[in-house]
Short mmCIF file of C-alpha atoms and ligand atoms in Angstrom, two decimals:
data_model
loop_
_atom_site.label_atom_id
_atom_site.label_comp_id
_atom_site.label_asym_id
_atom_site.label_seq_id
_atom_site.Cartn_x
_atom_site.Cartn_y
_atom_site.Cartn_z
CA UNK A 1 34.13 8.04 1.50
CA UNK A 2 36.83 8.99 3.38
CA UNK A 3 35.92 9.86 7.59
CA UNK A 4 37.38 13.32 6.60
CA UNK A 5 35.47 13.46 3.39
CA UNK A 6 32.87 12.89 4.98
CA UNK A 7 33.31 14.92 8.13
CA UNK A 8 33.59 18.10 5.44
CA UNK A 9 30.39 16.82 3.84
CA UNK A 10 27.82 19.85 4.86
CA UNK A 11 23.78 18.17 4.42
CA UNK A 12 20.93 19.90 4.26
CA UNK A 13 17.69 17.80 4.82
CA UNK A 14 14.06 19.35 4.14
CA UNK A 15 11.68 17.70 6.09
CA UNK A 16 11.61 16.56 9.02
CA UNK A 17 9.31 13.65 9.01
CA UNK A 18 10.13 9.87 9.30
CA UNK A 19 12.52 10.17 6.57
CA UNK A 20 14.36 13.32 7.27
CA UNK A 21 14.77 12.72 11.01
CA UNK A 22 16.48 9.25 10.25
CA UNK A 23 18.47 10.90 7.60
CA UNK A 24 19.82 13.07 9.76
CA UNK A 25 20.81 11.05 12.67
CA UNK A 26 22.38 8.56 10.64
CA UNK A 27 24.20 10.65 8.76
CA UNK A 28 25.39 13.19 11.90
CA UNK A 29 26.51 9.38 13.65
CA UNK A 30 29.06 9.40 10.39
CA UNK A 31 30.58 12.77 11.35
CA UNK A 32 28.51 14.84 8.52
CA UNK A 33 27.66 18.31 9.10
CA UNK A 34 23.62 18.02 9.18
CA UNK A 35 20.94 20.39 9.35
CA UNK A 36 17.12 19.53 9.27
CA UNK A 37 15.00 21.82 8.11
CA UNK A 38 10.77 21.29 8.54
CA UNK A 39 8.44 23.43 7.86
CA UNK A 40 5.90 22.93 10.95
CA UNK A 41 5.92 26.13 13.16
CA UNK A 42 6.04 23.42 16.02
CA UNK A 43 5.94 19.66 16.67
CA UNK A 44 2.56 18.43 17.77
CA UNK A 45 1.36 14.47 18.28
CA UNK A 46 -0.03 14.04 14.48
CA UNK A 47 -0.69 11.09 12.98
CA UNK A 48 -1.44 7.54 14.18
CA UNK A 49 0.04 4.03 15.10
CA UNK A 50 2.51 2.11 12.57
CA UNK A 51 4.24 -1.11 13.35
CA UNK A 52 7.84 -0.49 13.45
CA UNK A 53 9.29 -3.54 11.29
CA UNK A 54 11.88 -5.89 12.32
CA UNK A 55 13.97 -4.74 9.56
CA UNK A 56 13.55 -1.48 11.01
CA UNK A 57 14.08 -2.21 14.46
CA UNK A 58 17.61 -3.98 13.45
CA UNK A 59 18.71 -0.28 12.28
CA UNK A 60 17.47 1.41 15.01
CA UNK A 61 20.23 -1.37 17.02
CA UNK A 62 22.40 -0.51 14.61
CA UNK A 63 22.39 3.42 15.39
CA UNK A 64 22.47 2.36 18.99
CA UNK A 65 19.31 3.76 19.77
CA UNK A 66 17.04 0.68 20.16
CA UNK A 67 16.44 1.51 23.80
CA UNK A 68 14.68 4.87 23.62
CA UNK A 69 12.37 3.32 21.06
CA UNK A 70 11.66 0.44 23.70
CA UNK A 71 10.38 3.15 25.75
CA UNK A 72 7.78 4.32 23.60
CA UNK A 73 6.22 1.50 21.55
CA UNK A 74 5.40 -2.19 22.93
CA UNK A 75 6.21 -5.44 21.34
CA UNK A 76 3.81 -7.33 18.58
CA UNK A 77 4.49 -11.15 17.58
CA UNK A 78 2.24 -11.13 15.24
CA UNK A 79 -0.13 -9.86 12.41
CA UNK A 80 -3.81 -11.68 12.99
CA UNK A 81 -6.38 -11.32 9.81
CA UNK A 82 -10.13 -11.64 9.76
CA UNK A 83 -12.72 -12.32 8.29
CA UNK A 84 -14.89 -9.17 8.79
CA UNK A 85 -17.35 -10.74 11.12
CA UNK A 86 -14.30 -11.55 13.53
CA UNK A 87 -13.73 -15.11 12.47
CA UNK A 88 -10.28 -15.87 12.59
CA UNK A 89 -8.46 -16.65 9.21
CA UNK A 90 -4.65 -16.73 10.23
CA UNK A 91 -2.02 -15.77 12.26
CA UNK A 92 1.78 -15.47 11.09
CA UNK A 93 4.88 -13.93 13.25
CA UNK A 94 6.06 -11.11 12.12
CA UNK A 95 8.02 -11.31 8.72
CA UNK A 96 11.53 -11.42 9.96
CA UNK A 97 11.20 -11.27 13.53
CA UNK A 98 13.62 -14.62 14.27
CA UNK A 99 16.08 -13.19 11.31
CA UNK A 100 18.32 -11.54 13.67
CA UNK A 101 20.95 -12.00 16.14
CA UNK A 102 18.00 -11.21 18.77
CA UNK A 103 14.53 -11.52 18.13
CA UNK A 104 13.18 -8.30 16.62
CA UNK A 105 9.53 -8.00 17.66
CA UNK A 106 7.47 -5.60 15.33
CA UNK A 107 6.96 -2.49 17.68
CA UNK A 108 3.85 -0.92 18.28
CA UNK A 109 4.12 2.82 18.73
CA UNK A 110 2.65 6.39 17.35
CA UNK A 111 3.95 8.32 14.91
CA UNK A 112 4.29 11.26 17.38
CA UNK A 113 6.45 9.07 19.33
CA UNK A 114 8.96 7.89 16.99
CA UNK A 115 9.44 11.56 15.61
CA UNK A 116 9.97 12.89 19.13
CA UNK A 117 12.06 10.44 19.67
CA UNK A 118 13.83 10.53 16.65
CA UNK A 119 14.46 14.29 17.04
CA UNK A 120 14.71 14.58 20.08
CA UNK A 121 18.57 12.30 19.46
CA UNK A 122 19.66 15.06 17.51
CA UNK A 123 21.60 18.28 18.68
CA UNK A 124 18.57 21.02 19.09
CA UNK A 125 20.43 23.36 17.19
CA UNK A 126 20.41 21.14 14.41
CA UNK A 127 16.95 21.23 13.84
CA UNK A 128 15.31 24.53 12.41
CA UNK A 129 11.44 24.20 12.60
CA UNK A 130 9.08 26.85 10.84
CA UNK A 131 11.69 26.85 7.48
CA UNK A 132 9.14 25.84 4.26
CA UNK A 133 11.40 25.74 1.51
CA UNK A 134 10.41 27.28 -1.82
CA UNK A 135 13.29 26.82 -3.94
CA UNK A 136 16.28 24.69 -4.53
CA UNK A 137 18.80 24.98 -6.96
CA UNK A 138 20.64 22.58 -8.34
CA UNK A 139 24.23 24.06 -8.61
CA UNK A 140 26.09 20.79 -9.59
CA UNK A 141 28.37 20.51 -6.91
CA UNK A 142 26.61 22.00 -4.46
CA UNK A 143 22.62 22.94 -3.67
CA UNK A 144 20.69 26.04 -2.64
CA UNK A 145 17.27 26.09 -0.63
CA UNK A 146 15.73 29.12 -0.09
CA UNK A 147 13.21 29.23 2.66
CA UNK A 148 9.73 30.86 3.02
CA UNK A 149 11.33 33.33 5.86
CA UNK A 150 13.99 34.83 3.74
CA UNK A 151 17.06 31.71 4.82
CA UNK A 152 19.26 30.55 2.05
CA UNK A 153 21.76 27.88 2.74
CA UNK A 154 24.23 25.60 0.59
CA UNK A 155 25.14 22.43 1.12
CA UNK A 156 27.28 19.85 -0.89
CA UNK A 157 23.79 17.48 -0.28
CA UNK A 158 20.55 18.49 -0.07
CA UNK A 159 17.97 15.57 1.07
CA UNK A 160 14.78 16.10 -0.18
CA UNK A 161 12.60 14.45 2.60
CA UNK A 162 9.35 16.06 1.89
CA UNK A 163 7.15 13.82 1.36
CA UNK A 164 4.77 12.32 -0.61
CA UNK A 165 4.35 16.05 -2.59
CA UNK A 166 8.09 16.91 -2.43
CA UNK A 167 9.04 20.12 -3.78
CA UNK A 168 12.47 19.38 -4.23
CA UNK A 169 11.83 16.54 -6.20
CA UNK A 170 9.08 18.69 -8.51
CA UNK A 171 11.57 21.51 -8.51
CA UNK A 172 14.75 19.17 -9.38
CA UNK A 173 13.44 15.81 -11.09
CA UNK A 174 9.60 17.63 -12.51
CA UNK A 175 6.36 17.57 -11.20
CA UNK A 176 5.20 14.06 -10.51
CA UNK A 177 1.37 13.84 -10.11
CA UNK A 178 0.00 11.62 -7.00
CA UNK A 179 -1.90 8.70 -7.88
CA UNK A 180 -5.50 8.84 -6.37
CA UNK A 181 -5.70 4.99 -4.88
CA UNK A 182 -9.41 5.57 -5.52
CA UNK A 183 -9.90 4.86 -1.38
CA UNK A 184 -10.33 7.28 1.76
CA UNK A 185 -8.15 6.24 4.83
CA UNK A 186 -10.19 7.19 8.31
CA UNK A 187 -8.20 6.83 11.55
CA UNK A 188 -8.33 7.49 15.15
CA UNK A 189 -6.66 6.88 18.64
CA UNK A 190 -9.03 5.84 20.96
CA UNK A 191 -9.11 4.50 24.44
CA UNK A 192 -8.67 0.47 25.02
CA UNK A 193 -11.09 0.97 27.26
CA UNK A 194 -13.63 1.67 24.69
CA UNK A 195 -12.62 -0.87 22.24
CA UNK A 196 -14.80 -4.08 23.97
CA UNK A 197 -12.38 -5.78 25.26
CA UNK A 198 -10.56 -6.14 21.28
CA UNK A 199 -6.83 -5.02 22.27
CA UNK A 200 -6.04 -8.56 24.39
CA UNK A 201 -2.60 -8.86 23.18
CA UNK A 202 0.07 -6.34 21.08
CA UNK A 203 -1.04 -8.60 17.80
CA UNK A 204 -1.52 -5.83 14.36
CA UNK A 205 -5.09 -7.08 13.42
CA UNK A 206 -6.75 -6.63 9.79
CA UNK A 207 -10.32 -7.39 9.06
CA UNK A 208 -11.02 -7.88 5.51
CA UNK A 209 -14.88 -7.04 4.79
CA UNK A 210 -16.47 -7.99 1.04
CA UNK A 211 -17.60 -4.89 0.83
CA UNK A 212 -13.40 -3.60 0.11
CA UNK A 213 -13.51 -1.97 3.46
CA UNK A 214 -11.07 -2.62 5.30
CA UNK A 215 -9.94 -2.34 9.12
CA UNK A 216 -6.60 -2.29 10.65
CA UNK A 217 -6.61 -2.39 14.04
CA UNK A 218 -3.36 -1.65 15.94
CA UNK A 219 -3.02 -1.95 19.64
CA UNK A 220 -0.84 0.53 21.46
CA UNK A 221 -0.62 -1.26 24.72
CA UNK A 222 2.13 1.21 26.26
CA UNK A 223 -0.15 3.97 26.02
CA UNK A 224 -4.10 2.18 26.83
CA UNK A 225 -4.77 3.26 23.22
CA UNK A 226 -5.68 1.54 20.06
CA UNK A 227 -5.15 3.03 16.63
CA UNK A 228 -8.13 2.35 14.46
CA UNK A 229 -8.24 2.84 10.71
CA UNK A 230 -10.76 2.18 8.06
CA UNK A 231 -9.95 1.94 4.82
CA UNK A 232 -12.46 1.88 2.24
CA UNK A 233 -13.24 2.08 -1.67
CA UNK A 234 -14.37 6.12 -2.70
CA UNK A 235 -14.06 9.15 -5.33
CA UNK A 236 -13.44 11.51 -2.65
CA UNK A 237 -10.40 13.26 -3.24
CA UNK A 238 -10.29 16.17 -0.84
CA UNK A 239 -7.64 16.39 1.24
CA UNK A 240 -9.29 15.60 4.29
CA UNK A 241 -13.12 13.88 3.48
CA UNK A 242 -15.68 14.54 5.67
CA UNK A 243 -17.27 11.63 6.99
CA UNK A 244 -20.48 10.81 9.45
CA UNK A 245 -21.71 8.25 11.84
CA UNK A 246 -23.86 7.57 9.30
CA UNK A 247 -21.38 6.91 6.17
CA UNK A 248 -19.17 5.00 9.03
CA UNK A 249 -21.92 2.41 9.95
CA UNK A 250 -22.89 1.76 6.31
CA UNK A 251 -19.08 0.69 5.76
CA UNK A 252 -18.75 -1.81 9.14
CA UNK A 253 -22.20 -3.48 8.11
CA UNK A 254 -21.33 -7.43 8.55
CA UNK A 255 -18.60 -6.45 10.65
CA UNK A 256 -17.57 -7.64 13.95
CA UNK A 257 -20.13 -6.08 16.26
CA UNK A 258 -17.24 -4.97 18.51
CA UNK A 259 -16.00 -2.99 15.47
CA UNK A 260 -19.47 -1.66 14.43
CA UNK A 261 -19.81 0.03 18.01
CA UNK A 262 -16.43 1.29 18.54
CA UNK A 263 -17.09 3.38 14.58
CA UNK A 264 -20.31 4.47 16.35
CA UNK A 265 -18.41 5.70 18.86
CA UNK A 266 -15.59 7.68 17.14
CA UNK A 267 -15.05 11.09 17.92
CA UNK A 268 -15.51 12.27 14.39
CA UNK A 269 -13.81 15.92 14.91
CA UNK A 270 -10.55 13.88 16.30
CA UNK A 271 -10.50 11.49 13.12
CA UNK A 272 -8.00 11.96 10.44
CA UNK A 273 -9.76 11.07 7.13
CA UNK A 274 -6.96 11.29 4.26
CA UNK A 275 -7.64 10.76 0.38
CA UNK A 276 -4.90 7.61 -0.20
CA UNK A 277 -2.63 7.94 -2.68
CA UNK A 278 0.97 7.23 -3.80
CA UNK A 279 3.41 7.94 -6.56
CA UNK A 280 4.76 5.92 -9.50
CA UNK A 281 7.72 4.68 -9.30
CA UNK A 282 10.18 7.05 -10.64
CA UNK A 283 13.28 6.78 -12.45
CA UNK A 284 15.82 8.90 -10.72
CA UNK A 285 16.50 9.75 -7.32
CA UNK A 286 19.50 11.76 -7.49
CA UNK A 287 21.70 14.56 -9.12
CA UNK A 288 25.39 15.40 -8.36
CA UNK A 289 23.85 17.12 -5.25
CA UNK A 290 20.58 16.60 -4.59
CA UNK A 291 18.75 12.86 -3.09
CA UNK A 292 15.57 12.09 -2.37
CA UNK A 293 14.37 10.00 0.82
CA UNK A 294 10.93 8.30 1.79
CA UNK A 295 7.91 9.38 0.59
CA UNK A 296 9.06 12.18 -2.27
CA UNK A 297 11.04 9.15 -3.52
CA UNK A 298 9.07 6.17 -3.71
CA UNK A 299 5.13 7.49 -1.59
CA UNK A 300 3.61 3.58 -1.62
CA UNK A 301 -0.06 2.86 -0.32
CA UNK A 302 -0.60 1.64 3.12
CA UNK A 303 -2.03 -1.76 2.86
CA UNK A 304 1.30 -3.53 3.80
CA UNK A 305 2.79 -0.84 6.25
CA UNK A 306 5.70 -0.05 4.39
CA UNK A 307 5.85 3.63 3.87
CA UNK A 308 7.53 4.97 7.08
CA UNK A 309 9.57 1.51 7.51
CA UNK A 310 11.11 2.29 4.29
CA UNK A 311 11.69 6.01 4.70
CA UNK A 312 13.41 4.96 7.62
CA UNK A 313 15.26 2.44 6.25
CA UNK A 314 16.58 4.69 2.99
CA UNK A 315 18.37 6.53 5.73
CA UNK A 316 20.65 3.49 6.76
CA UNK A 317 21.12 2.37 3.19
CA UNK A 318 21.68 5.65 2.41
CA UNK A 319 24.57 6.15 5.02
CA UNK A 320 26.38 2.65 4.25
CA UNK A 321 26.17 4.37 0.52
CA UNK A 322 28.33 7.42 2.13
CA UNK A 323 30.39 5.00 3.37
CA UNK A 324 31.13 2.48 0.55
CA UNK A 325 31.01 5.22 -2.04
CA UNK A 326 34.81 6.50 -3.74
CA UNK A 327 33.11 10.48 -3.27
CA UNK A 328 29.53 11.69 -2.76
CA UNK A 329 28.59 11.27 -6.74
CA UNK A 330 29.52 7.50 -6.02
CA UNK A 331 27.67 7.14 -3.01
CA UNK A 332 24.70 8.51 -4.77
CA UNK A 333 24.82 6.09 -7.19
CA UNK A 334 24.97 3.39 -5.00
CA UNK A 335 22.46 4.37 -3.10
CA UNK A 336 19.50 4.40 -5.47
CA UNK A 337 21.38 0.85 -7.35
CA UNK A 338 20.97 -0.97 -3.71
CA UNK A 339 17.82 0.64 -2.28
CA UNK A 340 15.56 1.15 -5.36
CA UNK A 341 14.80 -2.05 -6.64
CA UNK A 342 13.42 -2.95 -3.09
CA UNK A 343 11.61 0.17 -3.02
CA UNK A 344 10.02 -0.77 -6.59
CA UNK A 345 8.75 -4.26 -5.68
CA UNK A 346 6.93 -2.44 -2.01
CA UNK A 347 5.52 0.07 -4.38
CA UNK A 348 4.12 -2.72 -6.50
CA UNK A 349 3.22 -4.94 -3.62
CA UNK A 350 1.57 -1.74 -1.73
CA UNK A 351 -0.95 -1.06 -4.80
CA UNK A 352 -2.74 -4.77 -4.23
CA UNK A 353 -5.57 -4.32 -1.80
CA UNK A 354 -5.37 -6.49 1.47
CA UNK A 355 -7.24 -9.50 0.45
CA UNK A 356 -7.74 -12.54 2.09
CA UNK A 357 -5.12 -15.06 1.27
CA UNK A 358 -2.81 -12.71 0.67
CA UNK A 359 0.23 -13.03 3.52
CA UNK A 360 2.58 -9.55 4.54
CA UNK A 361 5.35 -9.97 2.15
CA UNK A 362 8.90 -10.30 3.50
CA UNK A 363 10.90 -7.28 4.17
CA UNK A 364 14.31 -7.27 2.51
CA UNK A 365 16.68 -7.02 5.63
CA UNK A 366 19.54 -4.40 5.53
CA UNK A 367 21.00 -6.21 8.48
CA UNK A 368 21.37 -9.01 5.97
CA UNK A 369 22.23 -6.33 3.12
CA UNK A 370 19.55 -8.31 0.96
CA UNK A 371 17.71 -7.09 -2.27
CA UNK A 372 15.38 -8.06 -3.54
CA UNK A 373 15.43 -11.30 -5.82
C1 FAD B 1 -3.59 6.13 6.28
C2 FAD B 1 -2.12 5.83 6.26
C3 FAD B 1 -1.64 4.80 7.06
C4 FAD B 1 -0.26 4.49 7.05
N1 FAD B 1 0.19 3.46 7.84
C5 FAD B 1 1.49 3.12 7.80
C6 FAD B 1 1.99 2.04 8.58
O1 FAD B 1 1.26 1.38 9.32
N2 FAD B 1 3.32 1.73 8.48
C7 FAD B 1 4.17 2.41 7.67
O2 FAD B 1 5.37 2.07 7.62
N3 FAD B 1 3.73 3.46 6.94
C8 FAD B 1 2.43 3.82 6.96
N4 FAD B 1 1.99 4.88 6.21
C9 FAD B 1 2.93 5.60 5.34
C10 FAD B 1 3.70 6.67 6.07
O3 FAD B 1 2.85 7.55 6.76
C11 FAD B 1 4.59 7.45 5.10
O4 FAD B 1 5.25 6.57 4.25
C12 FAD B 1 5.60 8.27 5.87
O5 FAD B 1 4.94 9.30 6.58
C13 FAD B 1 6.66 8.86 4.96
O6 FAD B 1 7.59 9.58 5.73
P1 FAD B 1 8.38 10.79 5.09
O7 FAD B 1 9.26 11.34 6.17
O8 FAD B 1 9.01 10.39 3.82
O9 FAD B 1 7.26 11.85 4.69
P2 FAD B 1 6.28 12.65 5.65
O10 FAD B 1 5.87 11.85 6.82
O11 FAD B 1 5.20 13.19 4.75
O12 FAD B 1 7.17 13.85 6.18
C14 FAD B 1 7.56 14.91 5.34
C15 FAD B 1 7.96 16.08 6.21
O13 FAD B 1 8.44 17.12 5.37
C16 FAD B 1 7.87 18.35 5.75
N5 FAD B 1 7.83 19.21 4.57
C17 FAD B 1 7.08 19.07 3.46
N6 FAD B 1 7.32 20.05 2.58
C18 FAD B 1 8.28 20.86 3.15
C19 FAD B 1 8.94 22.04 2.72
N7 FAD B 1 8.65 22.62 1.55
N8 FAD B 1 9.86 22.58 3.55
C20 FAD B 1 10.14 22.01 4.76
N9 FAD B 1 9.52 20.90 5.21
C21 FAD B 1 8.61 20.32 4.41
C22 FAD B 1 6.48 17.97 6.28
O14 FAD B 1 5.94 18.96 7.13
C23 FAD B 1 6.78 16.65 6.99
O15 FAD B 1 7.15 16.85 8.33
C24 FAD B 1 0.62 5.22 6.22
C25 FAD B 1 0.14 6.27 5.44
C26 FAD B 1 -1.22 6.57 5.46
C27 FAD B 1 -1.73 7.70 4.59
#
């Protein structure tokens, strides 16, 4: 499109998570007229510690905003796996870190972070927090969203970015159903201090017990913290499980003493226990008017870390789409041609349990405009 095509192009996002923040700022860098819209009252620290990709961290060089991520996260060489008793199985460098025309470390950081930061780039008045939208409509052309306190607004685009349980995707492409993974996700931020002396280096760690449990350990260095997460077979499918000392100790039996203290030691009432689940792949990600972004386009499991990465990453595709593309219906297209098929295979890949032998797969690389072969 056109720079005054696109500088006419009025976008509204919904949601302002991974997805929806990236949206927006790479989209407002084009000259589009862009307006977030989340539904949180206010912006707290939730969530825990991802490894920002290399793939990833090439975009956020590309946006020119590499440095303020710097600030917040800490570089990782590599990702370390385990037996579960501690015995080391192998090491490998990041997928993709020597790809580039600098090395691109993985970066440590916490969610909270990389959402501050990411908002914090865009023009406060920009972003309207405590707007749940209830209904879009799909007017060809153009989009409405109507939001829980009474706003309306149209836009030429509306970005669905709400997640895993998108309501503009339900309300414009049906109701899609979340797959139960048929595991409970349990995660905390604790102390290095309390973690035995485990968080030596900024290495992403995985111990892979026979039992299916699973433990990802991932050291945030910057900030003396460690994000701990076990992940382990169950029925459970409330929204947030409640767990015990108890239930915790039976999973790290065999484990790496280390490990089996520091789940002793967990703050239970500061844990965030989450039923795991994704969506199927689905067909369509777009109208005339409406696109879907991240998780309410393509929610994957977290056994490779690929769900924020790529909700991140949809935003730069998505932009070089705006750019490429003869009109907004163009760009559309080929956005979900390029970005989807890589989406598909890290859905695929992201239902496989970590299991020993298995290696992180390789990242497609936007910087090197690759799909997926
Ligand atoms: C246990 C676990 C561990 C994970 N670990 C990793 C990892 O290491 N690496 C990785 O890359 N990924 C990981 N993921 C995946 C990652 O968390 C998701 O892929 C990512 O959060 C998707 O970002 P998103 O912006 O698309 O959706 P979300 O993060 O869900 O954000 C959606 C936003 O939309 C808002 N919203 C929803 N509905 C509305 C509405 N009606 N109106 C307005 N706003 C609305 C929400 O409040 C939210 O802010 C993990 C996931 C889990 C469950």
């Amino acid at each position: 499109m056109q720079v005054s095509q696109i500088q006419n192009l009025k976008v509204a996002v919904v949601g302002g998570g991974y997805a929806g923040a990236s949206a927006a700022l790479a989209l407002l860098q084009l000259g589009a007229d862009v307006h977030v819209y989340e539904q949180a009252p206010e912006l707290g620290e939730v969530g825990a510690g991802i490894g920002l990709r290399p793939p990833t961290v090439e975009v956020l060089r590309k946006w020119g905003v590499f440095e303020e991520f710097e600030k917040v996260s800490a570089p990782s060489e590599a990702i370390e796996v385990y037996q579960a008793n501690g015995e080391l199985i192998a090491r490998d460098p990041w997928p993709g870190i020597n790809e580039y025309a600098q090395v691109n470390h993985c970066r440590m950081v916490h969610r909270g972070d990389v959402i501050e930061t990411l908002l914090r780039l865009l023009p406060a008045e920009r972003v309207h927090i405590g707007h749940k939208m209830v209904a879009v409509t799909d007017n060809g052309d153009s989009a409405t969203v109507k939001f829980e306190n009474g706003v309306e607004v149209a836009a030429d685009l509306v970005l669905g970015a709400d997640g895993i349980r998108s309501s503009v995707r339900n309300q414009i492409f049906g109701e899609v159903q979340p797959v139960f993974s048929h595991t409970i996700a349990m995660r905390a931020v604790i102390s290095a201090d309390d973690a035995y002396g485990l968080v030596e280096n900024d290495n992403f760690r995985v111990y892979v017990g026979q039992n299916g449990t699973t433990v990802y350990f991932l050291p945030l260095r910057h900030r003396n913290q460690v994000s701990f997460d076990i992940t382990a077979p169950s029925d459970d499918t409330a929204w947030a499980p409640e767990v015990t000392h108890e239930y915790i100790a039976d999973l790290l039996e065999g484990f790496d003493e280390r490990l089996q203290k520091i789940g002793q030691e967990l703050d239970i009432a500061k844990m965030t226990n989450r039923g795991v689940f994704d969506i199927d792949k689905q067909p369509n990600w777009h109208t005339d008017s409406v696109a879907l972004v991240g998780d309410a386009a393509h929610a994957m499991l977290h056994h490779q870390g690929q769900g924020a990465n790529s909700a991140m990453q949809d935003a730069a595709w998505l932009a070089e789409a705006i750019q490429e593309g003869s009109d907004l219906k163009d760009a559309l297209r080929i956005y979900q041609e390029k970005r989807k098929p890589i989406t598909d295979v890290l859905q695929d890949i992201s239902r496989k349990p970590f299991d020993i032998g298995d290696s992180f797969p390789e990242t497609t690389s936007f910087a090197k405009g690759a799909g997926v072969e």
